[in-house]
Amino acid sequence: MSSFLAFLGFEKDFEDNLSSDIGSSIKLISVKKGEVLQKNGDLKAKGFFVKSGLLRSYTIDNKGKEHIFMFGPEGWIVGDMEFHAGAPAALYIDALEDSEIEVIEPSVVEEFFEKIPLEQLPTEIKRMSNRLLVLQKRIIMLMSASVLERYDDFVQTYPHIVQRVPQRMVASYLGVTPEALSKVKSEHLKG
Amino acid sequence: MSSFLAFLGFEKDFEDNLSSDIGSSIKLISVKKGEVLQKNGDLKAKGFFVKSGLLRSYTIDNKGKEHIFMFGPEGWIVGDMEFHAGAPAALYIDALEDSEIEVIEPSVVEEFFEKIPLEQLPTEIKRMSNRLLVLQKRIIMLMSASVLERYDDFVQTYPHIVQRVPQRMVASYLGVTPEALSKVKSEHLKG
DNA sequence: CGTGGAGTTGAATACGATCAACACCGGTGG
DNA sequence: CCACCGGTGTTGATCGTATTCAACTCCACG
């Protein structure tokens, strides 16, 4: 049984496939680097379970600048929380590497609720609450930590991601420009 | 049945008491304005269901500045997501008004999982996912919206809160200084 | 009255954004 | 093999915005 409630929380579950849980409504696709899976404004946002490769979700503000909301390496589920209301998607989602993706239709979530074994529930709940914790921490960092502190925290929390994405995307995730991150890092080395 | 999974997601549930669900491990307390319910570093963070009054959760950064993470008016549950790991609390929680509070021990969450009626589950899940959506939106706003945009969004989303807390606390929630918010607002009126 | 918290305003400062130039590297094609 | 190119990252100069520090007003409350 894979982590399905995790759809809601983008939780990691490395071991198996979603499709073994719920046969219907899940299809496997291959996407190439740069391919867009979901656009801002799309109706009926979907979930994307990453079997291999790397996705990202992001917004584009009214000045055309990208802001990365999250990265999705193997075993993670990338999705837009707007999905549950059937509301238009707030996030873009595209591939940073060639990837194998299982696409989860919103309707499957309902289906899942009727099928979940009870003993599985606490685990799923913990995974969701863990995601809430991650978002809580991100908000606190954005409000109260310096760029350097946020960068150090990111490197420590996601060391594998740092090596796979260009630095300008880390900057985007941290909420600063690539130039600012570059300068802060070089300042740090001198200090 | 009140919203208990909501503990994880700070969800609102106006109608009834938590204590009717699970007799044990819940105690009712009265706190006065200014009273501190939880400190940063406390072991075993608790949940606080607000029967009446108003709570807030916040951090204090290494320069001594407060940053409000959330407000908790009647019917909301305020808590620190660190609770689930038994980790030290990351947030302070105190009362902005005299309040009646039901204190939820972490152990009760486990107990709840064994008792929840199945037909209640989808509702609880939706509430949790709604909280994830709220946090997602907050992150996006912090990264991509101006102070004025964030303020307008806050007023529209929580009109009742704006009237009950001093403006400096709204500024703290938005991630700016009270002076900056004051100036942005007066600029806006002229324009 | 007087006191303290809240909000506003102004001046100086700090920090990140913006704009521009350049070095570096990895591919591609001549 | 080399010349070219696009993407990336660095650095510098300038600009804009929020922070900081300070003074002042306003009000609620003793």
Tab-separated table of C-alpha atoms (C1' of nucleotides) in Angstrom:
chain	number	residue	atom	x	y	z
A	1	MET	CA	0.000	0.000	0.000
A	2	SER	CA	1.511	3.219	-1.067
A	3	SER	CA	1.015	6.562	0.513
A	4	PHE	CA	-2.075	7.916	-1.025
A	5	LEU	CA	-3.447	10.379	1.396
A	6	ALA	CA	-0.021	11.739	0.874
A	7	PHE	CA	-1.372	13.249	-2.287
A	8	LEU	CA	-2.691	15.921	-0.040
A	9	GLY	CA	0.616	16.421	1.601
A	10	PHE	CA	3.164	15.724	-1.106
A	11	GLU	CA	4.578	12.974	1.009
A	12	LYS	CA	7.369	10.693	0.045
A	13	ASP	CA	6.859	6.999	-0.429
A	14	PHE	CA	9.648	5.296	-2.163
A	15	GLU	CA	8.787	1.671	-2.228
A	16	ASP	CA	5.962	0.984	-4.600
A	17	ASN	CA	3.569	2.260	-7.201
A	18	LEU	CA	0.342	4.045	-6.708
A	19	SER	CA	-1.249	2.101	-9.490
A	20	SER	CA	-1.180	-1.088	-7.470
A	21	ASP	CA	-3.550	0.488	-4.977
A	22	ILE	CA	-6.243	1.762	-7.189
A	23	GLY	CA	-6.333	0.336	-10.642
A	24	SER	CA	-8.538	2.919	-12.201
A	25	SER	CA	-7.900	6.572	-12.875
A	26	ILE	CA	-4.138	6.335	-12.780
A	27	LYS	CA	-2.069	6.498	-15.908
A	28	LEU	CA	1.662	6.386	-16.408
A	29	ILE	CA	3.317	8.965	-18.603
A	30	SER	CA	6.852	9.853	-19.636
A	31	VAL	CA	7.802	13.495	-19.819
A	32	LYS	CA	10.919	15.158	-21.091
A	33	LYS	CA	12.878	17.879	-19.358
A	34	GLY	CA	11.062	21.160	-19.737
A	35	GLU	CA	7.680	19.646	-20.419
A	36	VAL	CA	4.752	21.347	-18.684
A	37	LEU	CA	2.316	19.106	-16.824
A	38	GLN	CA	-0.020	21.717	-15.443
A	39	LYS	CA	-0.589	25.407	-15.957
A	40	ASN	CA	-1.859	28.105	-13.688
A	41	GLY	CA	-5.593	28.382	-14.249
A	42	ASP	CA	-6.095	24.769	-15.301
A	43	LEU	CA	-9.365	23.403	-14.056
A	44	LYS	CA	-9.218	20.212	-12.059
A	45	ALA	CA	-5.653	20.167	-10.857
A	46	LYS	CA	-4.094	16.721	-10.771
A	47	GLY	CA	-1.535	14.983	-8.613
A	48	PHE	CA	1.765	13.722	-9.978
A	49	PHE	CA	3.594	10.826	-8.395
A	50	VAL	CA	7.236	10.880	-9.468
A	51	LYS	CA	8.521	7.377	-10.249
A	52	SER	CA	11.795	8.752	-11.587
A	53	GLY	CA	13.143	12.153	-12.498
A	54	LEU	CA	12.394	15.528	-10.965
A	55	LEU	CA	9.417	17.883	-11.090
A	56	ARG	CA	8.844	21.326	-9.708
A	57	SER	CA	5.748	23.385	-8.946
A	58	TYR	CA	5.844	27.153	-9.131
A	59	THR	CA	3.894	30.354	-9.592
A	60	ILE	CA	4.486	33.243	-11.935
A	61	ASP	CA	3.767	36.631	-10.431
A	62	ASN	CA	2.298	39.673	-12.133
A	63	LYS	CA	5.775	40.791	-13.206
A	64	GLY	CA	6.498	37.496	-14.931
A	65	LYS	CA	8.878	36.183	-12.280
A	66	GLU	CA	8.864	32.532	-11.283
A	67	HIS	CA	8.669	31.449	-7.649
A	68	ILE	CA	9.260	27.773	-6.960
A	69	PHE	CA	6.872	26.292	-4.430
A	70	MET	CA	8.412	22.851	-4.194
A	71	PHE	CA	10.682	20.302	-5.832
A	72	GLY	CA	9.513	16.745	-6.447
A	73	PRO	CA	12.235	14.097	-6.755
A	74	GLU	CA	11.639	10.338	-7.000
A	75	GLY	CA	8.992	9.043	-4.646
A	76	TRP	CA	7.342	12.370	-4.047
A	77	ILE	CA	3.928	13.529	-5.053
A	78	VAL	CA	3.658	16.977	-6.521
A	79	GLY	CA	0.281	18.611	-6.528
A	80	ASP	CA	-1.689	21.768	-6.159
A	81	MET	CA	-3.815	21.938	-3.045
A	82	GLU	CA	-6.465	23.725	-5.049
A	83	PHE	CA	-7.333	20.336	-6.468
A	84	HIS	CA	-9.750	19.449	-3.723
A	85	ALA	CA	-12.166	22.230	-4.476
A	86	GLY	CA	-12.123	21.637	-8.180
A	87	ALA	CA	-10.794	25.174	-8.280
A	88	PRO	CA	-8.411	26.415	-10.962
A	89	ALA	CA	-4.818	25.478	-10.315
A	90	ALA	CA	-2.648	28.113	-8.671
A	91	LEU	CA	0.588	26.420	-9.633
A	92	TYR	CA	2.491	25.508	-12.741
A	93	ILE	CA	4.141	22.102	-12.739
A	94	ASP	CA	6.906	21.058	-15.109
A	95	ALA	CA	9.787	18.613	-15.403
A	96	LEU	CA	13.360	19.552	-14.507
A	97	GLU	CA	14.600	16.188	-15.752
A	98	ASP	CA	13.204	13.466	-18.005
A	99	SER	CA	10.708	11.759	-15.716
A	100	GLU	CA	8.298	8.870	-15.319
A	101	ILE	CA	5.078	10.112	-13.786
A	102	GLU	CA	1.871	8.574	-12.502
A	103	VAL	CA	-0.989	10.991	-12.976
A	104	ILE	CA	-3.621	10.977	-10.254
A	105	GLU	CA	-7.083	12.254	-11.087
A	106	PRO	CA	-8.838	14.198	-8.315
A	107	SER	CA	-11.747	11.775	-8.320
A	108	VAL	CA	-9.447	8.995	-7.155
A	109	VAL	CA	-8.993	10.676	-3.821
A	110	GLU	CA	-12.635	10.138	-2.996
A	111	GLU	CA	-12.392	6.559	-4.141
A	112	PHE	CA	-9.430	6.042	-1.889
A	113	PHE	CA	-11.257	7.192	1.195
A	114	GLU	CA	-13.692	4.345	0.815
A	115	LYS	CA	-10.993	1.737	0.478
A	116	ILE	CA	-8.290	2.629	2.946
A	117	PRO	CA	-7.581	-0.063	5.527
A	118	LEU	CA	-7.993	1.291	9.011
A	119	GLU	CA	-4.608	0.265	10.261
A	120	GLN	CA	-3.063	2.342	7.514
A	121	LEU	CA	-4.744	5.530	8.669
A	122	PRO	CA	-2.366	6.644	11.427
A	123	THR	CA	0.567	6.377	9.065
A	124	GLU	CA	-1.172	8.436	6.442
A	125	ILE	CA	-2.194	11.022	8.958
A	126	LYS	CA	1.346	11.320	10.213
A	127	ARG	CA	2.585	11.836	6.698
A	128	MET	CA	0.106	14.616	6.147
A	129	SER	CA	0.946	16.260	9.415
A	130	ASN	CA	4.593	16.043	8.489
A	131	ARG	CA	3.859	18.052	5.376
A	132	LEU	CA	2.046	20.625	7.448
A	133	LEU	CA	5.176	20.838	9.548
A	134	VAL	CA	7.326	21.387	6.476
A	135	LEU	CA	5.099	24.219	5.314
A	136	GLN	CA	5.011	25.709	8.799
A	137	LYS	CA	8.770	25.742	8.907
A	138	ARG	CA	9.005	27.285	5.442
A	139	ILE	CA	6.712	30.143	6.459
A	140	ILE	CA	8.688	30.769	9.625
A	141	MET	CA	11.951	30.778	7.684
A	142	LEU	CA	10.604	33.159	5.051
A	143	MET	CA	9.474	35.585	7.733
A	144	SER	CA	12.307	35.452	10.188
A	145	ALA	CA	15.528	34.108	8.657
A	146	SER	CA	18.123	35.783	6.472
A	147	VAL	CA	18.873	34.594	2.962
A	148	LEU	CA	21.994	32.828	4.154
A	149	GLU	CA	20.172	31.094	6.969
A	150	ARG	CA	17.489	29.923	4.579
A	151	TYR	CA	20.101	28.648	2.162
A	152	ASP	CA	22.007	26.737	4.816
A	153	ASP	CA	18.773	25.189	6.018
A	154	PHE	CA	17.843	24.172	2.496
A	155	VAL	CA	21.208	22.563	1.844
A	156	GLN	CA	20.977	20.650	5.069
A	157	THR	CA	17.391	19.542	4.517
A	158	TYR	CA	17.637	18.688	0.807
A	159	PRO	CA	21.302	18.021	0.023
A	160	HIS	CA	20.389	15.806	-2.924
A	161	ILE	CA	18.269	18.500	-4.525
A	162	VAL	CA	21.007	21.126	-4.379
A	163	GLN	CA	23.199	18.991	-6.591
A	164	ARG	CA	20.546	18.415	-9.227
A	165	VAL	CA	19.102	21.850	-9.889
A	166	PRO	CA	20.786	25.075	-11.022
A	167	GLN	CA	21.480	27.521	-8.255
A	168	ARG	CA	19.052	30.041	-9.667
A	169	MET	CA	16.221	27.603	-8.887
A	170	VAL	CA	17.360	27.233	-5.317
A	171	ALA	CA	17.286	31.015	-5.156
A	172	SER	CA	13.760	30.985	-6.537
A	173	TYR	CA	12.729	28.496	-3.862
A	174	LEU	CA	14.300	30.633	-1.173
A	175	GLY	CA	12.535	33.744	-2.389
A	176	VAL	CA	15.513	35.765	-3.627
A	177	THR	CA	17.155	36.575	-6.949
A	178	PRO	CA	20.029	34.424	-8.255
A	179	GLU	CA	22.363	37.421	-7.959
A	180	ALA	CA	21.495	37.953	-4.323
A	181	LEU	CA	22.110	34.316	-3.449
A	182	SER	CA	25.430	34.359	-5.271
A	183	LYS	CA	26.583	37.430	-3.391
A	184	VAL	CA	25.437	36.178	-0.016
A	185	LYS	CA	27.332	32.942	-0.538
A	186	SER	CA	30.585	34.644	-1.529
A	187	GLU	CA	30.275	37.080	1.373
A	188	HIS	CA	29.883	34.117	3.650
A	189	LEU	CA	33.116	32.501	2.457
A	190	LYS	CA	35.128	35.619	3.199
A	191	GLY	CA	33.569	36.173	6.635
B	1	MET	CA	-18.491	14.932	16.567
B	2	SER	CA	-16.115	17.791	16.478
B	3	SER	CA	-13.240	18.251	14.140
B	4	PHE	CA	-10.416	16.469	15.737
B	5	LEU	CA	-8.068	15.592	12.986
B	6	ALA	CA	-8.287	19.290	12.581
B	7	PHE	CA	-5.796	19.492	15.376
B	8	LEU	CA	-3.263	18.775	12.753
B	9	GLY	CA	-4.563	21.418	10.475
B	10	PHE	CA	-5.818	24.129	12.774
B	11	GLU	CA	-9.236	23.738	11.281
B	12	LYS	CA	-12.329	25.540	12.398
B	13	ASP	CA	-15.244	23.765	13.957
B	14	PHE	CA	-17.697	26.019	15.607
B	15	GLU	CA	-20.509	23.880	16.764
B	16	ASP	CA	-19.445	21.763	19.662
B	17	ASN	CA	-16.843	20.772	22.193
B	18	LEU	CA	-13.947	18.476	21.785
B	19	SER	CA	-14.471	17.080	25.202
B	20	SER	CA	-17.666	15.392	24.130
B	21	ASP	CA	-15.658	13.236	21.728
B	22	ILE	CA	-12.974	11.960	23.950
B	23	GLY	CA	-13.567	12.218	27.600
B	24	SER	CA	-10.034	11.712	28.717
B	25	SER	CA	-6.971	13.838	28.284
B	26	ILE	CA	-8.820	17.038	27.619
B	27	LYS	CA	-9.016	19.765	30.183
B	28	LEU	CA	-10.695	23.134	30.058
B	29	ILE	CA	-8.772	26.179	31.182
B	30	SER	CA	-9.366	29.913	31.352
B	31	VAL	CA	-6.549	32.218	30.380
B	32	LYS	CA	-6.254	35.958	30.609
B	33	LYS	CA	-5.056	38.296	27.912
B	34	GLY	CA	-1.304	38.086	27.660
B	35	GLU	CA	-0.994	34.704	29.277
B	36	VAL	CA	1.514	32.348	27.647
B	37	LEU	CA	0.290	28.813	26.913
B	38	GLN	CA	3.403	27.430	25.266
B	39	LYS	CA	6.976	28.515	24.834
B	40	ASN	CA	9.518	27.859	22.154
B	41	GLY	CA	11.503	24.820	23.219
B	42	ASP	CA	8.756	23.249	25.292
B	43	LEU	CA	8.770	19.490	25.020
B	44	LYS	CA	5.557	17.844	23.982
B	45	ALA	CA	3.711	20.642	22.265
B	46	LYS	CA	-0.028	20.634	22.868
B	47	GLY	CA	-3.065	21.628	20.874
B	48	PHE	CA	-5.404	24.401	21.974
B	49	PHE	CA	-9.038	24.444	20.963
B	50	VAL	CA	-10.416	27.956	21.342
B	51	LYS	CA	-13.926	27.914	22.831
B	52	SER	CA	-13.941	31.679	23.198
B	53	GLY	CA	-11.398	34.430	22.918
B	54	LEU	CA	-8.373	34.710	20.679
B	55	LEU	CA	-4.957	33.055	20.631
B	56	ARG	CA	-1.916	33.547	18.479
B	57	SER	CA	1.126	31.422	17.694
B	58	TYR	CA	4.431	33.058	16.835
B	59	THR	CA	8.192	32.736	16.735
B	60	ILE	CA	10.877	35.026	18.067
B	61	ASP	CA	13.913	35.335	15.829
B	62	ASN	CA	17.532	35.698	16.875
B	63	LYS	CA	17.127	39.478	17.002
B	64	GLY	CA	14.222	39.268	19.398
B	65	LYS	CA	11.552	40.130	16.862
B	66	GLU	CA	8.182	38.403	16.908
B	67	HIS	CA	6.682	36.835	13.797
B	68	ILE	CA	3.072	35.717	14.048
B	69	PHE	CA	2.395	32.355	12.454
B	70	MET	CA	-1.358	32.304	12.907
B	71	PHE	CA	-4.319	33.716	14.781
B	72	GLY	CA	-6.803	31.464	16.508
B	73	PRO	CA	-10.286	32.877	17.104
B	74	GLU	CA	-13.286	30.945	18.452
B	75	GLY	CA	-13.675	27.488	16.977
B	76	TRP	CA	-10.104	27.182	15.797
B	77	ILE	CA	-7.409	24.918	17.006
B	78	VAL	CA	-3.992	26.428	17.496
B	79	GLY	CA	-1.038	24.110	17.627
B	80	ASP	CA	2.533	23.523	16.728
B	81	MET	CA	3.095	20.894	14.083
B	82	GLU	CA	6.188	19.795	15.937
B	83	PHE	CA	3.853	18.096	18.358
B	84	HIS	CA	3.626	14.879	16.383
B	85	ALA	CA	7.286	14.059	16.692
B	86	GLY	CA	7.385	14.839	20.367
B	87	ALA	CA	9.946	17.407	19.308
B	88	PRO	CA	10.466	20.707	21.115
B	89	ALA	CA	7.911	23.325	20.161
B	90	ALA	CA	8.984	25.841	17.539
B	91	LEU	CA	6.220	28.274	18.383
B	92	TYR	CA	5.112	30.417	21.253
B	93	ILE	CA	1.399	30.517	21.909
B	94	ASP	CA	-0.340	33.160	23.988
B	95	ALA	CA	-3.709	34.808	24.461
B	96	LEU	CA	-4.635	38.091	22.776
B	97	GLU	CA	-7.929	38.179	24.682
B	98	ASP	CA	-9.293	36.478	27.768
B	99	SER	CA	-10.079	33.019	26.472
B	100	GLU	CA	-11.636	29.659	27.270
B	101	ILE	CA	-9.380	26.911	26.011
B	102	GLU	CA	-9.538	23.142	25.750
B	103	VAL	CA	-6.058	21.705	26.015
B	104	ILE	CA	-5.380	18.657	23.864
B	105	GLU	CA	-2.596	16.321	24.889
B	106	PRO	CA	-0.620	14.797	22.020
B	107	SER	CA	-1.505	11.292	23.142
B	108	VAL	CA	-5.144	11.956	22.431
B	109	VAL	CA	-4.474	12.138	18.742
B	110	GLU	CA	-3.538	8.500	18.654
B	111	GLU	CA	-6.583	7.621	20.673
B	112	PHE	CA	-8.738	9.474	18.232
B	113	PHE	CA	-7.484	7.526	15.279
B	114	GLU	CA	-8.867	4.357	16.777
B	115	LYS	CA	-12.293	5.835	17.379
B	116	ILE	CA	-13.129	7.912	14.381
B	117	PRO	CA	-16.260	6.794	12.544
B	118	LEU	CA	-15.472	6.011	8.947
B	119	GLU	CA	-18.080	8.255	7.447
B	120	GLN	CA	-16.440	11.167	9.215
B	121	LEU	CA	-13.094	10.581	7.585
B	122	PRO	CA	-13.594	12.378	4.251
B	123	THR	CA	-14.710	15.497	6.058
B	124	GLU	CA	-11.684	15.454	8.301
B	125	ILE	CA	-9.372	14.873	5.377
B	126	LYS	CA	-10.865	17.785	3.526
B	127	ARG	CA	-10.333	20.004	6.501
B	128	MET	CA	-6.701	19.024	6.701
B	129	SER	CA	-6.184	19.522	3.006
B	130	ASN	CA	-7.820	22.896	3.304
B	131	ARG	CA	-5.211	23.868	5.856
B	132	LEU	CA	-2.487	22.725	3.524
B	133	LEU	CA	-4.045	24.989	0.925
B	134	VAL	CA	-4.013	27.920	3.320
B	135	LEU	CA	-0.337	27.400	4.059
B	136	GLN	CA	0.446	26.948	0.364
B	137	LYS	CA	-1.233	30.252	-0.388
B	138	ARG	CA	0.583	31.992	2.434
B	139	ILE	CA	3.954	30.858	1.101
B	140	ILE	CA	3.089	31.974	-2.406
B	141	MET	CA	1.957	35.347	-1.113
B	142	LEU	CA	5.110	35.832	0.969
B	143	MET	CA	7.294	35.076	-2.028
B	144	SER	CA	5.467	36.855	-4.808
B	145	ALA	CA	3.103	39.543	-3.525
B	146	SER	CA	3.784	43.084	-2.330
B	147	VAL	CA	3.006	44.190	1.204
B	148	LEU	CA	-0.149	45.933	0.036
B	149	GLU	CA	-1.356	42.891	-1.868
B	150	ARG	CA	-0.750	40.709	1.157
B	151	TYR	CA	-2.605	43.167	3.378
B	152	ASP	CA	-5.607	43.360	1.069
B	153	ASP	CA	-5.721	39.593	0.870
B	154	PHE	CA	-5.567	39.308	4.642
B	155	VAL	CA	-8.378	41.802	5.163
B	156	GLN	CA	-10.530	39.992	2.661
B	157	THR	CA	-9.790	36.556	4.077
B	158	TYR	CA	-9.982	37.410	7.776
B	159	PRO	CA	-12.092	40.582	8.096
B	160	HIS	CA	-13.091	39.689	11.656
B	161	ILE	CA	-9.502	39.306	12.781
B	162	VAL	CA	-8.453	42.716	11.474
B	163	GLN	CA	-10.908	44.381	13.796
B	164	ARG	CA	-9.770	42.525	16.885
B	165	VAL	CA	-6.008	42.799	16.821
B	166	PRO	CA	-3.713	45.838	16.762
B	167	GLN	CA	-2.360	46.686	13.341
B	168	ARG	CA	1.178	45.905	14.397
B	169	MET	CA	0.167	42.278	14.785
B	170	VAL	CA	-1.295	42.174	11.319
B	171	ALA	CA	2.028	43.564	10.127
B	172	SER	CA	3.808	40.828	12.029
B	173	TYR	CA	1.618	38.220	10.344
B	174	LEU	CA	2.310	39.735	6.941
B	175	GLY	CA	6.034	39.742	7.539
B	176	VAL	CA	6.707	43.482	7.698
B	177	THR	CA	7.277	46.112	10.343
B	178	PRO	CA	4.345	48.138	11.715
B	179	GLU	CA	5.883	51.296	10.239
B	180	ALA	CA	6.078	49.795	6.774
B	181	LEU	CA	2.458	48.676	6.835
B	182	SER	CA	1.346	52.074	8.050
B	183	LYS	CA	3.180	53.818	5.231
B	184	VAL	CA	1.984	51.447	2.549
B	185	LYS	CA	-1.602	51.952	3.621
B	186	SER	CA	-1.393	55.752	3.611
B	187	GLU	CA	0.346	55.692	0.228
B	188	HIS	CA	-2.492	53.570	-1.051
B	189	LEU	CA	-5.138	56.070	0.032
B	190	LYS	CA	-3.469	58.910	-1.839
B	191	GLY	CA	-2.922	56.914	-5.044
C	1	DC	C1'	-4.433	64.965	34.680
C	2	DG	C1'	-0.530	61.807	33.650
C	3	DT	C1'	1.046	57.497	31.783
C	4	DG	C1'	1.774	53.982	28.315
C	5	DG	C1'	0.492	51.592	24.165
C	6	DA	C1'	-0.693	52.335	19.370
C	7	DG	C1'	-0.232	54.506	15.150
C	8	DT	C1'	1.838	57.887	12.079
C	9	DT	C1'	5.506	60.419	9.947
C	10	DG	C1'	10.271	61.623	8.731
C	11	DA	C1'	15.365	60.906	8.026
C	12	DA	C1'	19.006	57.852	7.603
C	13	DT	C1'	20.399	53.278	6.696
C	14	DA	C1'	20.637	48.489	5.050
C	15	DC	C1'	19.453	45.057	2.013
C	16	DG	C1'	17.792	42.879	-1.968
C	17	DA	C1'	16.355	43.964	-6.832
C	18	DT	C1'	17.582	45.472	-11.138
C	19	DC	C1'	20.488	46.201	-14.971
C	20	DA	C1'	24.664	45.365	-17.235
C	21	DA	C1'	29.095	43.265	-18.195
C	22	DC	C1'	31.911	39.405	-18.123
C	23	DA	C1'	33.981	34.646	-17.158
C	24	DC	C1'	33.074	29.859	-17.507
C	25	DC	C1'	31.645	25.538	-19.323
C	26	DG	C1'	29.401	22.031	-22.480
C	27	DG	C1'	27.603	21.241	-26.490
C	28	DT	C1'	27.145	21.862	-31.642
C	29	DG	C1'	28.464	22.431	-36.062
C	30	DG	C1'	31.812	24.277	-39.308
D	1	DC	C1'	40.148	20.949	-33.786
D	2	DC	C1'	38.290	25.179	-33.205
D	3	DA	C1'	34.722	28.803	-33.299
D	4	DC	C1'	30.482	29.735	-31.758
D	5	DC	C1'	26.668	29.656	-28.821
D	6	DG	C1'	23.315	29.420	-24.838
D	7	DG	C1'	22.882	28.736	-20.217
D	8	DT	C1'	24.912	29.571	-15.766
D	9	DG	C1'	27.025	32.000	-12.305
D	10	DT	C1'	29.745	35.961	-10.668
D	11	DT	C1'	30.639	40.760	-9.899
D	12	DG	C1'	29.830	45.747	-9.899
D	13	DA	C1'	26.870	50.071	-9.958
D	14	DT	C1'	22.634	51.883	-9.180
D	15	DC	C1'	17.945	51.980	-7.669
D	16	DG	C1'	13.940	50.949	-4.782
D	17	DT	C1'	11.842	49.297	-0.842
D	18	DA	C1'	11.626	47.929	3.830
D	19	DT	C1'	14.132	48.560	8.272
D	20	DT	C1'	15.724	51.188	11.865
D	21	DC	C1'	15.629	54.923	14.935
D	22	DA	C1'	13.400	58.818	16.570
D	23	DA	C1'	9.827	62.213	17.425
D	24	DC	C1'	5.199	63.205	17.767
D	25	DT	C1'	-0.018	62.569	18.160
D	26	DC	C1'	-3.852	60.277	19.744
D	27	DC	C1'	-6.505	57.719	23.037
D	28	DA	C1'	-7.801	54.539	26.583
D	29	DC	C1'	-7.246	53.937	31.302
D	30	DG	C1'	-5.378	54.543	35.747
